[in-house]
XYZ file of C-alpha atoms in Angstrom:
135
model
C 54.933 -88.867 14.115
C 55.340 -88.881 10.332
C 56.603 -85.775 8.585
C 54.595 -83.940 5.923
C 56.082 -85.752 2.951
C 55.675 -89.177 4.597
C 52.018 -88.421 5.265
C 51.449 -87.506 1.619
C 53.429 -90.462 0.301
C 51.403 -92.879 2.433
C 47.989 -91.284 1.821
C 45.558 -92.270 -0.913
C 42.244 -90.727 0.196
C 42.161 -87.086 1.325
C 39.079 -85.455 2.836
C 39.220 -81.695 2.185
C 37.251 -79.693 4.762
C 36.290 -76.353 3.264
C 36.792 -77.334 -0.376
C 35.507 -74.463 -2.532
C 33.618 -74.257 -5.817
C 35.454 -71.003 -6.603
C 38.199 -71.944 -9.108
C 40.306 -68.947 -8.002
C 40.602 -69.987 -4.344
C 43.395 -72.216 -3.033
C 40.672 -74.360 -1.410
C 39.738 -75.323 -4.976
C 43.069 -75.314 -6.796
C 45.093 -77.252 -4.213
C 42.771 -80.263 -3.912
C 42.201 -80.196 -7.667
C 45.957 -80.470 -8.192
C 46.109 -83.410 -5.773
C 43.250 -85.033 -7.698
C 45.133 -84.525 -10.974
C 48.163 -86.246 -9.467
C 46.154 -89.334 -8.511
C 44.954 -88.819 -4.942
C 41.297 -89.523 -4.276
C 39.715 -86.341 -2.956
C 36.516 -86.173 -0.922
C 35.357 -82.544 -0.698
C 33.662 -81.655 2.596
C 31.373 -78.663 2.168
C 27.803 -78.417 3.507
C 26.962 -75.624 1.038
C 27.822 -77.317 -2.260
C 26.645 -80.452 -4.058
C 29.920 -80.937 -5.873
C 33.363 -79.388 -6.179
C 35.595 -79.943 -9.249
C 33.103 -82.542 -10.437
C 33.244 -84.599 -7.230
C 30.184 -85.045 -5.000
C 30.603 -83.328 -1.642
C 29.650 -84.491 1.829
C 28.475 -82.046 4.500
C 30.726 -83.299 7.334
C 33.556 -85.739 7.932
C 31.089 -88.066 9.696
C 29.132 -88.340 6.437
C 32.027 -89.847 4.472
C 31.276 -93.444 5.441
C 34.692 -94.871 4.484
C 38.222 -94.572 5.841
C 40.313 -91.551 4.889
C 44.085 -91.280 5.145
C 44.286 -87.544 5.649
C 41.987 -84.666 6.614
C 43.117 -81.461 4.877
C 41.705 -78.254 6.386
C 40.848 -75.052 4.519
C 38.932 -73.396 7.349
C 39.826 -70.527 9.686
C 42.038 -71.420 12.662
C 39.074 -70.976 15.026
C 37.414 -74.001 13.324
C 40.493 -76.243 13.515
C 39.731 -77.655 16.981
C 36.285 -78.836 15.877
C 37.692 -80.336 12.675
C 40.352 -82.224 14.654
C 37.653 -83.559 16.986
C 35.731 -84.766 13.924
C 38.906 -86.315 12.483
C 39.478 -88.167 15.759
C 35.868 -89.400 15.677
C 36.303 -90.905 12.183
C 39.712 -92.335 13.142
C 41.642 -90.363 10.531
C 45.375 -90.998 10.975
C 46.456 -87.465 9.991
C 45.266 -83.844 9.933
C 46.840 -81.127 7.789
C 46.086 -77.411 8.229
C 46.864 -75.430 5.080
C 49.229 -72.475 4.828
C 48.451 -69.695 7.292
C 46.395 -71.890 9.620
C 47.729 -72.531 13.149
C 46.049 -73.885 16.280
C 47.874 -74.900 19.450
C 44.688 -76.496 20.811
C 44.074 -78.498 17.623
C 47.708 -79.667 17.726
C 47.331 -80.718 21.366
C 44.156 -82.703 20.620
C 45.741 -84.430 17.635
C 48.890 -85.327 19.564
C 46.872 -86.693 22.494
C 44.893 -88.843 20.043
C 48.062 -90.071 18.318
C 47.156 -88.384 15.025
C 49.876 -87.016 12.754
C 49.509 -83.245 12.536
C 50.819 -80.641 10.102
C 49.982 -76.944 10.147
C 50.799 -73.906 8.043
C 51.955 -75.966 5.052
C 50.490 -76.422 1.599
C 49.702 -79.908 0.301
C 50.415 -78.889 -3.286
C 53.778 -77.332 -2.439
C 54.862 -80.370 -0.419
C 53.720 -82.667 -3.238
C 55.739 -80.686 -5.782
C 58.870 -80.405 -3.611
C 58.898 -84.169 -3.036
C 57.864 -84.849 -6.655
C 55.104 -87.153 -5.404
C 52.362 -88.587 -7.561
C 49.835 -91.407 -7.366
C 49.762 -91.733 -11.167
C 51.478 -94.717 -12.724
């Protein structure tokens, strides 16, 4: 299994489940920061047409292209379903944001051979490792 910084360094396309239109929520600011640093972000939100100027999709199954990482901004009770969806689209990694834990989601990811991170912030890990996709 890759560690958090390896996952970020090797990812290019990040699907963000629960991306928010609210510019004051971490589910908006974190993916926006990743976008600003060169990652391609696909917001997954069935209740919005776009987030930070990017067209949303309602579910992971609606993406229609490979993703390198599924980033989750949903309550822990939703994590198991999101991991099942990530497995279905053959995502190589799932990342639950700060404060989100799920033993069952971890078990499912490990059984499927998917890299799994929980209770960590993408933006913090990006900053600590000084990672960017910009040239």
